[in-house]
Coordinates of C-alpha atoms in Angstrom, one line a residue:
Chain A
M1 CA 95.6 43.4 38.9
T2 CA 92.3 44.8 37.3
Q3 CA 89.7 42.3 36.5
P4 CA 88.2 42.7 33.0
G5 CA 84.8 45.0 33.2
N6 CA 85.1 45.7 36.6
W7 CA 84.0 48.9 38.8
Y8 CA 86.3 50.4 40.8
P9 CA 85.4 53.5 43.5
A10 CA 87.9 56.1 42.3
L11 CA 86.9 59.5 44.4
P12 CA 84.2 61.4 46.1
A13 CA 82.1 63.1 43.5
Q14 CA 82.3 65.9 45.1
S15 CA 86.0 66.3 44.6
L16 CA 85.9 66.6 40.9
P17 CA 84.5 70.2 40.5
A18 CA 81.8 70.9 38.2
A19 CA 84.0 72.3 35.4
G20 CA 87.4 73.5 34.7
A21 CA 89.6 70.7 36.8
V22 CA 91.6 67.9 36.1
L23 CA 92.4 65.5 38.6
A24 CA 95.1 62.4 38.2
A25 CA 94.4 59.5 39.7
S26 CA 95.3 56.2 40.1
V27 CA 92.7 52.9 40.1
H28 CA 93.6 49.4 40.3
G29 CA 97.5 49.9 38.2
Q30 CA 96.3 52.7 35.7
D31 CA 97.1 55.9 35.7
L32 CA 93.6 58.4 34.9
A33 CA 92.9 62.3 34.3
L34 CA 89.3 63.0 35.4
W35 CA 87.6 65.6 34.5
R36 CA 83.9 66.7 33.6
S37 CA 82.3 67.8 30.2
A38 CA 80.1 70.8 29.9
S39 CA 77.4 68.8 30.9
G40 CA 78.9 67.5 34.0
S41 CA 79.5 64.2 33.3
V42 CA 82.5 62.5 34.1
Q43 CA 85.3 61.7 32.3
A44 CA 87.9 58.7 32.8
W45 CA 91.2 59.0 30.6
E46 CA 94.2 57.2 30.3
D47 CA 96.7 59.8 31.7
R48 CA 98.8 59.7 28.4
C49 CA 98.5 62.2 25.4
P50 CA 98.3 60.0 22.1
H51 CA 101.1 62.9 20.5
R52 CA 103.8 63.1 22.7
G53 CA 103.0 60.9 25.9
V54 CA 102.6 64.1 27.9
A55 CA 100.3 63.4 31.7
L56 CA 96.6 64.9 30.4
S57 CA 96.0 65.8 34.0
L58 CA 98.6 68.9 33.6
G59 CA 96.2 69.9 30.6
R60 CA 93.0 72.4 30.0
V61 CA 89.1 71.8 30.3
L62 CA 87.6 73.9 27.4
G63 CA 83.8 73.4 27.5
D64 CA 83.8 69.7 26.2
R65 CA 87.4 69.3 25.5
L66 CA 90.5 68.1 27.3
A67 CA 94.0 70.3 25.9
C68 CA 96.9 69.1 26.5
A69 CA 99.2 71.3 28.3
Y70 CA 102.5 70.1 25.9
H71 CA 101.0 71.1 22.4
G72 CA 97.6 71.9 23.0
W73 CA 95.6 69.1 21.0
E74 CA 92.2 69.0 22.1
Y75 CA 90.3 66.0 22.6
A76 CA 86.6 65.1 22.5
A77 CA 84.5 64.4 25.7
G78 CA 82.6 61.1 25.1
D79 CA 84.8 59.1 23.0
G80 CA 88.3 60.6 23.2
R81 CA 88.9 61.7 19.9
C82 CA 91.2 64.0 19.0
V83 CA 89.3 67.4 16.8
A84 CA 92.0 70.3 16.9
I85 CA 95.8 70.3 16.4
P86 CA 97.0 74.1 16.5
A87 CA 99.6 73.9 15.1
M88 CA 98.2 72.6 11.8
P89 CA 94.8 74.5 12.3
Q90 CA 94.4 73.9 7.7
Q91 CA 94.6 70.6 7.9
P92 CA 91.9 67.9 9.1
V93 CA 92.7 66.0 12.0
P94 CA 93.5 62.3 11.3
G95 CA 90.7 60.3 12.5
K96 CA 93.1 57.9 14.3
V97 CA 94.5 60.1 16.5
C98 CA 92.2 59.3 19.9
V99 CA 93.0 59.2 23.6
K100 CA 92.3 55.9 25.7
T101 CA 89.2 56.2 27.6
F102 CA 87.3 54.1 30.0
A103 CA 83.6 53.5 31.4
A104 CA 82.8 55.9 34.2
A105 CA 80.1 57.1 36.3
E106 CA 78.6 58.5 39.5
C107 CA 77.3 56.7 42.0
Q108 CA 76.0 57.1 45.5
G109 CA 78.3 60.0 45.6
M110 CA 81.5 58.2 44.2
V111 CA 83.2 58.4 40.8
W112 CA 83.4 55.0 40.1
V113 CA 85.9 53.7 36.9
A114 CA 86.2 50.7 35.1
P115 CA 89.9 50.5 33.8
G116 CA 90.4 47.4 32.4
A117 CA 90.4 46.7 28.8
T118 CA 86.7 45.2 28.2
P119 CA 84.0 48.0 29.2
P120 CA 81.5 46.6 32.0
R121 CA 78.5 45.2 31.5
D122 CA 76.3 46.5 33.9
A123 CA 75.9 49.4 36.4
P124 CA 78.5 50.0 39.1
P125 CA 77.5 47.5 41.8
V126 CA 76.5 49.7 44.8
A127 CA 75.3 48.8 47.9
A128 CA 71.4 50.0 48.3
T129 CA 71.2 52.8 51.1
D130 CA 67.8 54.7 51.4
T131 CA 69.6 57.8 51.1
A132 CA 72.7 59.3 49.3
P133 CA 75.6 58.8 51.9
H134 CA 77.2 61.7 53.7
F135 CA 80.7 61.8 52.7
L136 CA 82.9 62.3 55.9
R137 CA 86.6 62.3 54.6
S138 CA 89.5 60.4 52.8
M139 CA 92.4 58.8 54.3
A140 CA 95.8 57.6 52.8
I141 CA 96.6 54.0 54.4
A142 CA 100.0 52.9 54.2
A143 CA 99.2 49.5 53.5
P144 CA 98.9 47.4 50.7
W145 CA 95.1 47.4 49.7
A146 CA 94.5 43.2 50.1
T147 CA 96.1 43.9 53.2
V148 CA 93.4 46.5 54.1
E149 CA 90.2 44.7 52.6
A150 CA 91.5 41.4 54.8
A151 CA 91.8 43.5 57.9
L152 CA 88.1 45.4 57.5
A153 CA 86.5 42.2 57.7
D154 CA 88.8 40.6 60.2
P155 CA 89.9 41.9 63.1
L156 CA 87.9 45.0 62.5
G157 CA 84.2 43.5 61.8
F158 CA 83.2 45.3 58.6
T159 CA 80.4 43.4 56.5
P160 CA 81.4 43.5 52.7
A161 CA 78.5 45.3 50.8
G162 CA 79.9 44.9 47.3
P163 CA 83.0 45.6 45.5
C164 CA 85.8 47.2 47.5
Q165 CA 82.6 48.3 49.9
W166 CA 82.3 47.4 53.7
R167 CA 79.3 48.5 56.1
G168 CA 79.2 48.6 59.4
H169 CA 80.2 50.5 62.9
W170 CA 83.2 51.7 64.5
A171 CA 84.2 52.9 68.0
G172 CA 80.4 53.7 68.7
H173 CA 79.6 55.4 65.4
G174 CA 77.1 53.5 63.4
G175 CA 75.8 53.6 59.8
L176 CA 79.6 53.7 58.2
L177 CA 79.9 52.9 54.6
L178 CA 83.8 52.8 53.2
W179 CA 85.1 52.5 49.7
T180 CA 88.6 51.3 49.4
L181 CA 90.6 52.0 46.3
D182 CA 94.0 50.2 45.4
A183 CA 95.9 53.3 44.6
A184 CA 99.9 52.0 44.8
A185 CA 101.9 49.0 45.8
H186 CA 102.4 49.9 49.4
W187 CA 99.5 52.2 50.2
C188 CA 95.9 52.7 49.7
L189 CA 93.0 55.2 49.8
L190 CA 89.7 54.5 52.3
H191 CA 86.8 57.1 51.5
V192 CA 84.5 57.1 54.6
A193 CA 80.8 58.1 54.6
S194 CA 77.9 57.9 57.1
A195 CA 74.5 57.0 56.1
A196 CA 73.0 60.4 57.4
P197 CA 75.1 63.6 58.4
P198 CA 76.2 63.0 61.9
P199 CA 75.1 66.1 64.4
Q200 CA 77.8 68.6 65.0
T201 CA 78.2 67.6 68.2
E202 CA 79.2 64.2 67.5
L203 CA 82.0 65.1 64.9
P204 CA 85.2 65.5 67.5
S205 CA 84.5 61.6 68.8
L206 CA 83.5 60.7 65.4
F207 CA 87.0 61.8 63.5
G208 CA 88.7 60.7 65.9
A209 CA 87.1 57.2 65.6
L210 CA 88.1 57.4 61.8
R211 CA 91.9 58.2 63.3
L212 CA 92.0 54.9 65.3
L213 CA 90.6 53.0 62.5
R214 CA 93.7 54.2 60.4
E215 CA 95.8 53.4 63.2
R216 CA 94.4 49.8 63.4
L217 CA 94.4 49.2 59.7
H218 CA 98.2 50.5 59.9
S219 CA 99.2 48.2 63.0
A220 CA 97.3 45.2 60.9
A221 CA 99.7 45.7 58.0
D222 CA 102.5 45.4 60.3
T223 CA 101.7 42.1 62.0
Chain B
M1 CA 131.5 50.0 38.7
P2 CA 130.6 49.3 35.4
F3 CA 128.7 51.8 32.9
C4 CA 125.3 51.1 32.8
T5 CA 125.0 50.6 28.6
T6 CA 126.9 49.1 25.9
D7 CA 125.2 51.1 23.2
P8 CA 127.8 52.0 21.4
N9 CA 126.5 55.4 20.0
L10 CA 127.0 56.6 23.9
R11 CA 129.9 54.5 24.7
N12 CA 132.3 55.4 21.6
D13 CA 131.5 59.3 21.7
W14 CA 131.9 62.2 23.8
L15 CA 129.8 62.5 26.6
T16 CA 129.7 65.9 28.7
V17 CA 130.3 65.9 32.5
G18 CA 129.1 69.3 32.9
A19 CA 131.2 73.0 33.1
A20 CA 134.8 72.9 33.0
S21 CA 134.9 76.1 35.6
Q22 CA 133.9 73.0 38.1
L23 CA 137.4 71.9 38.2
R24 CA 138.6 75.6 39.3
Q25 CA 140.8 74.6 42.2
V26 CA 140.6 71.0 41.8
S27 CA 143.6 68.9 42.2
A28 CA 144.1 65.2 42.5
A29 CA 144.1 65.0 45.9
R30 CA 141.0 66.4 46.1
P31 CA 138.8 65.3 42.9
V32 CA 135.3 66.2 42.6
S33 CA 132.3 63.3 41.5
A34 CA 130.3 63.4 38.6
R35 CA 127.8 60.8 37.3
L36 CA 127.5 59.2 33.9
L37 CA 125.6 56.0 32.6
G38 CA 125.5 54.7 35.9
N39 CA 129.1 54.9 37.2
D40 CA 130.7 57.4 39.4
L41 CA 133.9 59.0 37.7
L42 CA 136.3 61.3 39.9
L43 CA 137.3 64.6 38.2
W44 CA 140.5 67.1 38.4
Q45 CA 143.0 69.0 37.0
D46 CA 146.6 69.2 37.2
D47 CA 149.1 71.9 37.7
A48 CA 148.9 72.8 34.3
G49 CA 145.6 73.4 34.2
A50 CA 145.0 70.1 32.2
P51 CA 141.7 67.7 33.1
H52 CA 141.8 64.5 34.3
C53 CA 139.3 61.6 35.0
S54 CA 139.0 58.4 36.0
A55 CA 136.3 55.5 36.6
D56 CA 136.7 52.0 38.6
G57 CA 140.6 53.0 39.2
R58 CA 141.1 53.3 35.3
A59 CA 141.7 56.5 33.3
L60 CA 139.8 58.0 30.7
P61 CA 139.9 60.5 28.1
I62 CA 139.0 63.9 29.0
I63 CA 138.9 67.1 27.1
C64 CA 138.0 70.3 27.7
R65 CA 136.0 72.1 24.9
Y66 CA 133.4 74.8 24.8
D67 CA 134.0 75.4 28.4
Y68 CA 132.7 72.2 29.2
L69 CA 134.5 68.5 29.9
W70 CA 134.2 65.7 27.2
V71 CA 134.7 62.2 28.3
H72 CA 135.4 59.3 26.1
T73 CA 134.2 55.9 28.0
G74 CA 134.7 53.7 25.2
D75 CA 137.8 51.1 24.3
G76 CA 138.0 51.9 21.1
P77 CA 139.6 55.5 19.6
A78 CA 137.9 58.5 20.4
P79 CA 136.0 60.4 17.3
A80 CA 136.7 64.3 16.8
L81 CA 134.2 66.2 18.8
F82 CA 131.9 68.4 16.9
E83 CA 132.3 71.8 15.9
L84 CA 130.9 74.9 16.8
P85 CA 132.9 77.8 15.2
E86 CA 131.0 80.6 17.0
F87 CA 132.2 79.6 20.2
A88 CA 135.4 81.5 19.2
Q89 CA 134.0 83.9 16.8
P90 CA 135.1 87.6 18.0
G91 CA 132.7 89.4 20.0
R92 CA 130.2 86.4 21.4
R93 CA 129.4 86.3 24.3
I94 CA 129.5 82.8 26.4
V95 CA 127.5 82.5 29.2
D96 CA 127.7 79.3 30.9
C97 CA 123.7 78.7 32.3
G98 CA 124.5 75.7 34.4
G99 CA 122.6 72.3 34.3
I100 CA 119.3 71.2 35.5
G101 CA 118.0 67.5 36.0
V102 CA 115.4 66.1 34.7
A103 CA 114.1 62.7 35.4
T104 CA 113.8 61.4 32.2
S105 CA 115.5 60.0 29.1
G106 CA 117.9 62.4 27.7
L107 CA 116.5 61.7 24.4
R108 CA 113.3 63.1 25.5
V109 CA 115.1 66.1 26.4
V110 CA 116.4 66.7 22.8
E111 CA 113.4 66.3 21.1
N112 CA 111.6 68.6 23.1
F113 CA 114.4 71.3 22.3
L114 CA 114.0 70.9 18.7
D115 CA 110.4 71.5 19.1
I116 CA 108.8 74.9 18.3
A117 CA 105.0 73.7 18.2
H118 CA 105.0 73.8 22.2
F119 CA 106.2 77.6 22.6
P120 CA 102.4 78.9 23.2
Y121 CA 101.7 76.8 25.5
V122 CA 104.6 75.9 27.8
H123 CA 106.4 79.5 27.0
T124 CA 103.3 81.3 27.3
G125 CA 104.1 85.1 26.7
T126 CA 107.9 84.6 25.8
L127 CA 108.7 82.0 23.3
G128 CA 105.1 81.8 22.0
K129 CA 101.3 83.2 22.7
V130 CA 98.0 81.7 21.5
P131 CA 96.5 82.3 18.9
H132 CA 100.2 82.5 17.3
T133 CA 100.5 78.6 17.3
E134 CA 100.7 77.7 13.5
V135 CA 104.0 75.8 12.8
A136 CA 104.7 76.9 8.9
P137 CA 106.5 74.1 6.9
Y138 CA 110.1 73.8 7.3
R139 CA 112.7 71.5 6.1
A140 CA 114.6 68.3 8.1
V141 CA 117.2 66.7 6.8
V142 CA 120.5 64.9 7.9
D143 CA 123.8 66.4 6.8
P144 CA 125.5 63.3 4.1
A145 CA 129.0 65.3 5.2
H146 CA 128.8 65.1 9.1
G147 CA 126.0 62.7 9.6
E148 CA 124.0 65.6 11.8
I149 CA 120.4 66.6 11.5
W150 CA 119.7 70.3 10.5
A151 CA 116.4 71.8 10.4
T152 CA 116.0 74.8 8.7
E153 CA 113.5 77.8 7.9
C154 CA 111.5 77.4 11.4
H155 CA 110.0 80.9 12.2
F156 CA 107.4 81.5 14.8
F157 CA 105.9 84.5 16.7
Q158 CA 107.5 85.4 20.1
P159 CA 106.6 87.8 22.1
R160 CA 109.4 87.7 23.9
A161 CA 111.9 85.6 22.0
S162 CA 115.0 86.2 24.7
A163 CA 115.6 88.0 28.3
S164 CA 116.3 91.3 26.2
A165 CA 114.0 91.3 23.5
G166 CA 111.7 94.1 23.6
D167 CA 108.6 93.8 21.3
G168 CA 106.7 90.7 19.6
I169 CA 109.4 89.3 16.3
D170 CA 108.7 86.6 13.9
A171 CA 112.2 84.7 15.1
H172 CA 113.8 82.7 12.5
Y173 CA 115.6 79.3 13.8
R174 CA 117.7 76.3 12.9
Y175 CA 118.4 73.4 14.8
R176 CA 121.0 71.0 14.7
V177 CA 121.4 67.9 16.4
M178 CA 125.5 67.2 16.2
Q179 CA 125.0 63.7 18.8
P180 CA 122.1 62.1 20.0
L181 CA 122.3 64.0 23.4
T182 CA 123.9 67.4 22.0
A183 CA 122.0 69.8 19.9
A184 CA 122.0 73.6 19.2
L185 CA 119.5 76.2 18.3
Y186 CA 120.4 79.0 15.8
K187 CA 117.8 81.8 16.1
T188 CA 117.2 85.4 15.3
C189 CA 119.0 87.8 17.6
P190 CA 116.2 90.3 18.6
N191 CA 118.8 93.4 18.6
R192 CA 121.2 92.8 15.6
A193 CA 119.7 91.5 12.2
G194 CA 121.5 89.2 10.4
E195 CA 123.3 87.5 13.1
W196 CA 122.3 84.2 14.9
D197 CA 122.2 83.4 18.7
V198 CA 123.6 80.3 19.6
I199 CA 122.3 77.9 22.2
G200 CA 124.2 74.5 23.1
L201 CA 122.3 71.6 24.7
F202 CA 124.4 69.1 26.7
V203 CA 123.0 66.2 28.3
Q204 CA 124.7 64.6 30.4
P205 CA 123.3 60.9 30.9
L206 CA 123.2 59.7 34.6
D207 CA 121.1 56.7 33.6
Q208 CA 118.7 55.8 31.0
E209 CA 116.0 57.8 32.6
Q210 CA 117.7 60.8 34.8
V211 CA 120.0 63.2 32.4
I212 CA 121.3 66.4 33.8
A213 CA 120.9 69.0 30.9
H214 CA 123.6 72.1 30.5
V215 CA 122.8 75.1 28.8
L216 CA 125.6 77.2 27.0
L217 CA 124.8 80.6 25.3
V218 CA 126.9 81.8 22.5
Y219 CA 125.6 85.0 22.2
D220 CA 126.1 88.0 20.2
E221 CA 123.7 89.9 22.9
D222 CA 125.8 92.7 25.3
V223 CA 122.9 94.3 26.9
L224 CA 121.8 92.5 29.7
P225 CA 124.0 91.2 32.9
D226 CA 125.2 87.1 32.8
A227 CA 122.4 86.7 35.8
E228 CA 119.1 88.0 33.9
M229 CA 120.3 85.8 30.9
I230 CA 120.8 83.1 33.1
A231 CA 117.3 83.4 34.9
F232 CA 115.7 83.2 31.7
Q233 CA 117.1 80.0 30.6
H234 CA 116.3 78.7 33.9
M235 CA 112.1 79.9 33.4
I236 CA 112.1 78.3 30.3
F237 CA 114.1 74.8 31.1
G238 CA 111.8 75.1 34.7
Q239 CA 108.5 75.2 32.2
D240 CA 109.4 72.3 30.2
K241 CA 110.3 70.1 33.1
P242 CA 107.4 69.1 34.5
I243 CA 106.1 68.3 30.8
L244 CA 109.2 66.2 30.5
E245 CA 109.0 64.2 33.6
S246 CA 105.4 63.9 33.3
Q247 CA 106.4 61.7 29.8
R248 CA 105.3 57.9 29.5
P249 CA 107.0 56.0 28.9
R250 CA 110.2 57.8 29.9
R251 CA 112.1 56.2 27.1
L252 CA 111.2 57.5 23.5
P253 CA 109.5 55.2 21.5
L254 CA 112.1 55.3 18.0
T255 CA 109.3 53.5 16.3
G256 CA 105.6 52.1 16.4
S257 CA 102.5 53.4 16.7
L258 CA 102.1 54.6 20.1
E259 CA 102.7 58.4 19.6
A260 CA 101.4 60.2 16.7
H261 CA 103.4 62.2 14.1
M262 CA 102.0 65.1 12.0
R263 CA 103.9 67.5 9.5
C264 CA 105.1 70.0 12.4
D265 CA 106.7 67.1 13.8
L266 CA 109.2 66.8 11.3
T267 CA 112.2 67.8 13.4
S268 CA 111.3 65.1 15.8
T269 CA 110.5 62.1 13.3
T270 CA 113.7 63.2 12.0
Y271 CA 115.5 62.8 15.2
R272 CA 114.1 59.5 16.1
R273 CA 114.4 57.8 12.3
W274 CA 118.0 59.1 12.9
L275 CA 118.7 57.4 16.2
H276 CA 117.0 54.5 15.1
Q277 CA 119.2 54.2 12.1
R278 CA 121.9 54.5 14.5
G279 CA 121.0 51.7 16.7
V280 CA 120.3 53.9 19.7
T281 CA 118.7 51.6 22.5
F282 CA 119.8 53.4 25.2
G283 CA 117.0 55.8 26.6
A284 CA 114.9 54.5 23.8
H285 CA 112.2 51.8 22.7
A286 CA 113.6 50.5 19.9
Q287 CA 110.9 48.1 19.1
P288 CA 107.4 49.5 19.0
L289 CA 105.4 49.3 22.1
P290 CA 102.0 47.6 22.4

């Protein structure tokens, strides 16, 4: 289902901590281990160690390296090349041992990943906004991604703002920015931001409106 | 219901359905069920204490050896079960640690059991500890007499080699693979020089990607209560389980370059080649994956 060279919004950048954490994510059918190098640049790797197939998202960040949880093999940020095999410290590491890596970028407060075989030519196709959007919340929607995309346009009235991106207003709250993520066959993720931080007094009604939005998307999937 | 494989390696060999102790007080009137190769079996014992097994209304050969039940699901004659002479050795302590469910191929579980390089990372502080990560050269061969794999001359620094180990030791290991889904390890006994503790791993394949891993201790050790020895093994297997269940693909690739091999993986590569030569397809990818 992944289009070659396409960018997809994986998760809000603030959800990926500065250093030390590895997150597991599934982006349009590709299981990923997401982490940040010492300089903070986002790494999106196939979630599979090339040695014994263990999930790298169980691993540990060591500065600019990600170490597998099984045998401690270490892989370098950037190209994913294996740089240390602790069971054989005296031996040179064979050059061909390499994690499959994907293009990743941080843009408009979201982490974008291009999980296809072909690297993307351009930057993530983000919608132009005057200021960085204010992230509100992520919601799991119990409906397939294609159904949610269709329902956001009609009947919910959001406007496409690029691939997997929508803008519009909902239940009296304007300036909303939505990202959809195809996470699994029967559910998807919806990340929601607003153009500006909403006033504190509006928050209860705003988050109530987002829960209503989720209910509407669920009903759209049922019909 | 038919069995879910025709792989002769599994259908013509003895497969475990768990500990014999489960048949205590189980009669033909109220048998217990067990799952094997995608099929449901009924198990019970008769008045003389002999085990019985049926599947699809048909009686299957079943024997009790090493405190475990072994079933033969094939149509041909059953081979002799592997020998484990330490089981009958006087002074040995036999402790059944029970079974642990693992959602992956049984071949992955056996391969992990044969691996020492993961000790410092998965069993930190007991079976290994960083920076003691180096795996010294060892031997792994197929014994031509019995067709079993033997890995010998393995040794590794262990902070706490067993439940009763005090200080760290340079533990010596020998591994043995008797059948594709049964293996044993012989390790230095922390309390008695010159003796080997034996741990048997008997994997019960529920299907190609779900198993119960049964663990039997045949120890010289006599210091600790059973519960502590069992708890130690449960801790070790509990540490392995999430690693094993995260492996992709779940079925073991027997050929091809999907997974990288180093010299420290000699037991693993010997095991995969041995499986491939025997024509194992159950729980395996026999053809190279892209």
